Short mmCIF file of C-alpha atoms in Angstrom, two decimals:
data_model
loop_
_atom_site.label_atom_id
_atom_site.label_comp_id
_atom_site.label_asym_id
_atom_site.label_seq_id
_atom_site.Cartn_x
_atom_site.Cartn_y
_atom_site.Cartn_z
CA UNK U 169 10.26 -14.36 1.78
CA UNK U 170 6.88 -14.96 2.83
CA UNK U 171 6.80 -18.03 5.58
CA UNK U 172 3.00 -18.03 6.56
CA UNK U 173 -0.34 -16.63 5.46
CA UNK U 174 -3.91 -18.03 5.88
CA UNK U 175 -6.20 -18.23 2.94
CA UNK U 176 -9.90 -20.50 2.74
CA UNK U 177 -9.51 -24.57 3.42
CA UNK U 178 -11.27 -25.07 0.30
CA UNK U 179 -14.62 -24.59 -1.44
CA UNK U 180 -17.43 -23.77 0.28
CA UNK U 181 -20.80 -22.86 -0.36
CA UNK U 182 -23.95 -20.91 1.38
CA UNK U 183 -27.29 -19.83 0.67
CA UNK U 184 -29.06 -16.81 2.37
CA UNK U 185 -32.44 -15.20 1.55
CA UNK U 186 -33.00 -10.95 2.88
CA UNK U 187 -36.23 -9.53 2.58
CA UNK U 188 -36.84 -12.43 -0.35
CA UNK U 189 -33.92 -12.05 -1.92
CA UNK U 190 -31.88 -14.55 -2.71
CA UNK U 191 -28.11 -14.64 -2.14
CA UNK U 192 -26.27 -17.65 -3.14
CA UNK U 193 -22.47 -17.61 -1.81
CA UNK U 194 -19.41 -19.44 -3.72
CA UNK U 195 -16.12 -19.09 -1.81
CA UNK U 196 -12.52 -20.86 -2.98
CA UNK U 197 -9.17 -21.03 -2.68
CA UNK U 198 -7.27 -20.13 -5.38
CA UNK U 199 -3.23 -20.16 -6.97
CA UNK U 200 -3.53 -17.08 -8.99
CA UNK U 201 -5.57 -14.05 -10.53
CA UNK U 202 -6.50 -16.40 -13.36
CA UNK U 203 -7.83 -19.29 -11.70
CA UNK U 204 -9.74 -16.69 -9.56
CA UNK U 205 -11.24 -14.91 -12.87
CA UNK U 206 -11.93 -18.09 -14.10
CA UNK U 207 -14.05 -18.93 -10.97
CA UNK U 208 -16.11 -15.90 -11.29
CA UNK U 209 -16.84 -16.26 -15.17
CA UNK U 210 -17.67 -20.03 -14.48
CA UNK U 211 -20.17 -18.61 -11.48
CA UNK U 212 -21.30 -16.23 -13.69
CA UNK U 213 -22.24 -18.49 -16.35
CA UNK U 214 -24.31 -21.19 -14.48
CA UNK U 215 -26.12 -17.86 -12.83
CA UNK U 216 -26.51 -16.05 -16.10
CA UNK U 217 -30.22 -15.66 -15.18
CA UNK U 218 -29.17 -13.92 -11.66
CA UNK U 219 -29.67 -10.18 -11.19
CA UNK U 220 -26.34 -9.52 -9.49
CA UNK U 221 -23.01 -11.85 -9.71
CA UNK U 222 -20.75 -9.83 -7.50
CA UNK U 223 -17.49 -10.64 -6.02
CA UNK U 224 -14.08 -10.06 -4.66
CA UNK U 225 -10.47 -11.73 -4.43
CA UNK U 226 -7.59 -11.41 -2.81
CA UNK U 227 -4.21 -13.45 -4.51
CA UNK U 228 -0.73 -13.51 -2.92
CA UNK U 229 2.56 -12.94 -4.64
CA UNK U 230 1.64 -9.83 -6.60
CA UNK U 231 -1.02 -8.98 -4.35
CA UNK U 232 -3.88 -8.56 -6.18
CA UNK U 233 -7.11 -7.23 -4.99
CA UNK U 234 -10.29 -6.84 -7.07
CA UNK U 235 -13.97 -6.30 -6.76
CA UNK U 236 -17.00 -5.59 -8.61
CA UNK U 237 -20.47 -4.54 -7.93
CA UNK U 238 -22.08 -6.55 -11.11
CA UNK U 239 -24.69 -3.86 -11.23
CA UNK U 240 -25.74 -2.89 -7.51
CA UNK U 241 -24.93 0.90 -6.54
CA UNK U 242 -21.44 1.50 -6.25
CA UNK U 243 -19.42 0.18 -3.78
CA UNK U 244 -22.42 -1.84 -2.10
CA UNK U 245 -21.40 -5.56 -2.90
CA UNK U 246 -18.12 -5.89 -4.17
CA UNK U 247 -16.26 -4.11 -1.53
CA UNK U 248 -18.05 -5.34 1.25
CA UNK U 249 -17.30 -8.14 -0.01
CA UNK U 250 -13.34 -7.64 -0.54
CA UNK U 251 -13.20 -5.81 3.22
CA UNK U 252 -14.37 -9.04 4.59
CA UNK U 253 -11.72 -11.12 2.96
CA UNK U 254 -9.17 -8.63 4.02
CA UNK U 255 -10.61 -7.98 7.81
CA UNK U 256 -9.83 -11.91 7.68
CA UNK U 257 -6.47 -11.65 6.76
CA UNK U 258 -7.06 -13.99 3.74
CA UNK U 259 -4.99 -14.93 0.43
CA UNK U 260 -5.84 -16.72 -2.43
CA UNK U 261 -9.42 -16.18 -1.90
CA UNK U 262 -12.12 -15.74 -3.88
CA UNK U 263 -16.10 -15.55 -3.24
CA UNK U 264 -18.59 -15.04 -5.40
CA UNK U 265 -22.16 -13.82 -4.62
CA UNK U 266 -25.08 -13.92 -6.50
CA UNK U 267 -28.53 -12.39 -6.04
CA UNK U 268 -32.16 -13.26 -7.00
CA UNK U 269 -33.97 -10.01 -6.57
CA UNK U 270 -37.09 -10.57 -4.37
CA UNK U 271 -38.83 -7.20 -4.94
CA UNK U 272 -37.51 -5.34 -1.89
CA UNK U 273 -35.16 -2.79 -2.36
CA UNK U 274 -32.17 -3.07 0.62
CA UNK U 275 -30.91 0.51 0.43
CA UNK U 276 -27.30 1.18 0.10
CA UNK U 277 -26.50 0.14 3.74
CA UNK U 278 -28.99 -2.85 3.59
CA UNK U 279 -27.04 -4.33 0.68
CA UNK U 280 -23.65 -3.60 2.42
CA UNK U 281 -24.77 -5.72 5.77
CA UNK U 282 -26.46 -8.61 3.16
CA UNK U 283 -22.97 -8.46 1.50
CA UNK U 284 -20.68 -8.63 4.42
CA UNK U 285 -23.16 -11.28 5.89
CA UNK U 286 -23.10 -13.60 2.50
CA UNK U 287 -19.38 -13.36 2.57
CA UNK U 288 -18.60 -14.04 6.03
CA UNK U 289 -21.04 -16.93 6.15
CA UNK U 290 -19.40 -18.31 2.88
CA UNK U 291 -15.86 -18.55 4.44
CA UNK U 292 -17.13 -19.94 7.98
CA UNK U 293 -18.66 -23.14 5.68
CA UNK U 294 -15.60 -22.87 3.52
CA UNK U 295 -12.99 -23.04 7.03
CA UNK U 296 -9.72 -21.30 7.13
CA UNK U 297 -6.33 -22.45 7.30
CA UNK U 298 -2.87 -20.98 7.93
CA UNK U 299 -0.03 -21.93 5.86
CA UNK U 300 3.19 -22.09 7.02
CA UNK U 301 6.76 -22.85 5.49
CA UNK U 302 8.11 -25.85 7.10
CA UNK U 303 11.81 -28.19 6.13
CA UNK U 304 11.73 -31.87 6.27
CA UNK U 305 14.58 -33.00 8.73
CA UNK U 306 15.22 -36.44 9.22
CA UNK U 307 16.75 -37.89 12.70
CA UNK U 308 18.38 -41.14 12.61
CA UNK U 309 19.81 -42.60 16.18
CA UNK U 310 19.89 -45.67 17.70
CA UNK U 311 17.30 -47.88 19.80
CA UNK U 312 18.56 -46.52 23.32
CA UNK U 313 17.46 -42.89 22.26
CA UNK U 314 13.74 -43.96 21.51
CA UNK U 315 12.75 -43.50 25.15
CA UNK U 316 13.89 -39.70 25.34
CA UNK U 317 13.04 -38.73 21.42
CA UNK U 318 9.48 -40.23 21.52
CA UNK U 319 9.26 -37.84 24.75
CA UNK U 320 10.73 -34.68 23.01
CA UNK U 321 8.92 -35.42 19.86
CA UNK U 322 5.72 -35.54 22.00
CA UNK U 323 6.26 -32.29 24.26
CA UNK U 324 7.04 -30.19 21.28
CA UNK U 325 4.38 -31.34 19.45
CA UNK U 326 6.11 -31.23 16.19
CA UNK U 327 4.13 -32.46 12.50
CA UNK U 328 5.61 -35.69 11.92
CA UNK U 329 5.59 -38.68 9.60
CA UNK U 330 5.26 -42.13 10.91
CA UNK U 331 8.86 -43.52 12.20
CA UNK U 332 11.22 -46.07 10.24
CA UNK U 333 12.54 -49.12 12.15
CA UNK U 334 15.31 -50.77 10.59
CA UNK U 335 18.90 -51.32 12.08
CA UNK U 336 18.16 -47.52 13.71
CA UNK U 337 15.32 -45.50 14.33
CA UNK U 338 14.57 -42.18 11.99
CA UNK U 339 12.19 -39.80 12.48
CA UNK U 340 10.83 -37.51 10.22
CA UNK U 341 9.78 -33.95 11.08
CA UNK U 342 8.50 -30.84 9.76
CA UNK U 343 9.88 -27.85 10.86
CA UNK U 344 8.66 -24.32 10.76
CA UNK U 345 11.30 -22.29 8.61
CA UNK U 346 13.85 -21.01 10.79
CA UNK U 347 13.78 -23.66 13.63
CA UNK U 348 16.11 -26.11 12.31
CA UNK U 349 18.88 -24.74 14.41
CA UNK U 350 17.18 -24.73 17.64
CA UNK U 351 15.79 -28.16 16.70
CA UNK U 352 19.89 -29.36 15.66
CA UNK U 353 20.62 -27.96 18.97
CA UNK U 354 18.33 -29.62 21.30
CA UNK U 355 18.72 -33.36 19.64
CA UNK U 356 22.55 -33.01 19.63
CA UNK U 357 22.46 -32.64 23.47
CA UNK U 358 19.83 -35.33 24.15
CA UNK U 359 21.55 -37.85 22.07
CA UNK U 360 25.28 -36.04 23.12
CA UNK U 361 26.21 -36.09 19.01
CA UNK U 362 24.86 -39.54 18.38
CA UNK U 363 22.20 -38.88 15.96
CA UNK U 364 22.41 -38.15 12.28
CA UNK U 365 20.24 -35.47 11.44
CA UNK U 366 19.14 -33.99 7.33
CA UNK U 367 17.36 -31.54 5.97
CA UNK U 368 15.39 -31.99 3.09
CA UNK U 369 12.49 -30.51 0.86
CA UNK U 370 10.47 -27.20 1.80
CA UNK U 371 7.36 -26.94 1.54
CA UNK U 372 3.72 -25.28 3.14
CA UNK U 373 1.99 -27.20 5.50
CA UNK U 374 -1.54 -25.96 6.95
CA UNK U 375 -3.59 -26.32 10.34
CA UNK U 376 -7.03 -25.26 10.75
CA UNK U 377 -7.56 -22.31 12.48
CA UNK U 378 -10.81 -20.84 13.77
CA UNK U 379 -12.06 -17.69 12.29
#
């Protein structure tokens, strides 16, 4: 099973003009191969006018990868395109790119750099994030622990939700898949047994990571 990947923060959006040329970038995150066709037909539509839409995603799950030129020479647009989302190591991405022909011809390796440029550009505005598989655990123990677990909690830096104060303290923490034992381990010796510790729900959580 699949326990991290990094795909685009969100929607993001660029434009570039080459040698008067317009290029309009459209980058997004996306669930699935549908909503990603459905991106580039709604793209497509509003730029129906445009000389090129071209564009490339990448999906998890059943890995699917597609491109298309939209008209420029073969293998120009869309697969610079796709080779950037891939040299990034992104999933559930889509981008979009359309052109406004400005009366200069690029030449094949003109159009590849605009490409490549366009698509990079859109997923620096658009941010990246990595996703990673995390399980809720709760800790429960009483007020003489705080001291010590605020001061674990803080050196390990875990993601956490805001404490509950009632009779006893509980935290609650999310835990990178595959940690809970090491994290079981370490609390049971700092509180020698005393604390009650769950697991709960799993789910992906994401940080920001630079490009």
């Amino acid at each position: 099973m699949e326990t991290r990947y990094r795909t685009v923060k969100g929607y993001g959006e660029t434009e570039i003009v080459i040698q008067k040329s317009r290029f309009i970038t459209r980058v997004n995150r996306v669930a699935n191969e549908q909503e990603a066709a459905t991106f580039v037909e709604e793209i497509s539509k509003k730029h129906w006018d445009a000389t090129h839409n071209c564009y490339a995603y990448v999906t998890r799950g059943t890995q699917v990868q597609k491109s298309s030129d939209d008209g420029e020479p073969a293998g120009t647009a869309g697969r610079p395109i796709l080779e950037v989302i891939r040299n990034r190591d992104l999933h559930d991405t889509v981008i979009v790119v359309t052109r406004y022909f400005g009366g200069i011809k690029l030449g094949a390796s003109g159009l590849i750099r605009a490409y490549s440029q366009c698509a990079a550009a859109g997923i620096d505005t658009a941010g990246e994030v990595e996703r990673i598989l995390h399980k809720k655990m709760s800790i429960t123990t009483d007020y003489s622990f705080v001291g010590k677990m605020e001061h674990e909690l803080r050196t390990h830096g875990f993601d956490m939700e805001p404490p509950e104060f009632t009779d006893q303290v509980t935290w609650h923490l999310w835990i990178p898949l595959g940690e809970e034992a090491e994290v079981t381990k370490w609390v049971t010796e700092l509180t020698n047994g005393r604390a009650s510790i769950t697991e709960g729900e799993t789910m992906f959580r994401e940080k920001e990571v630079n490009p």
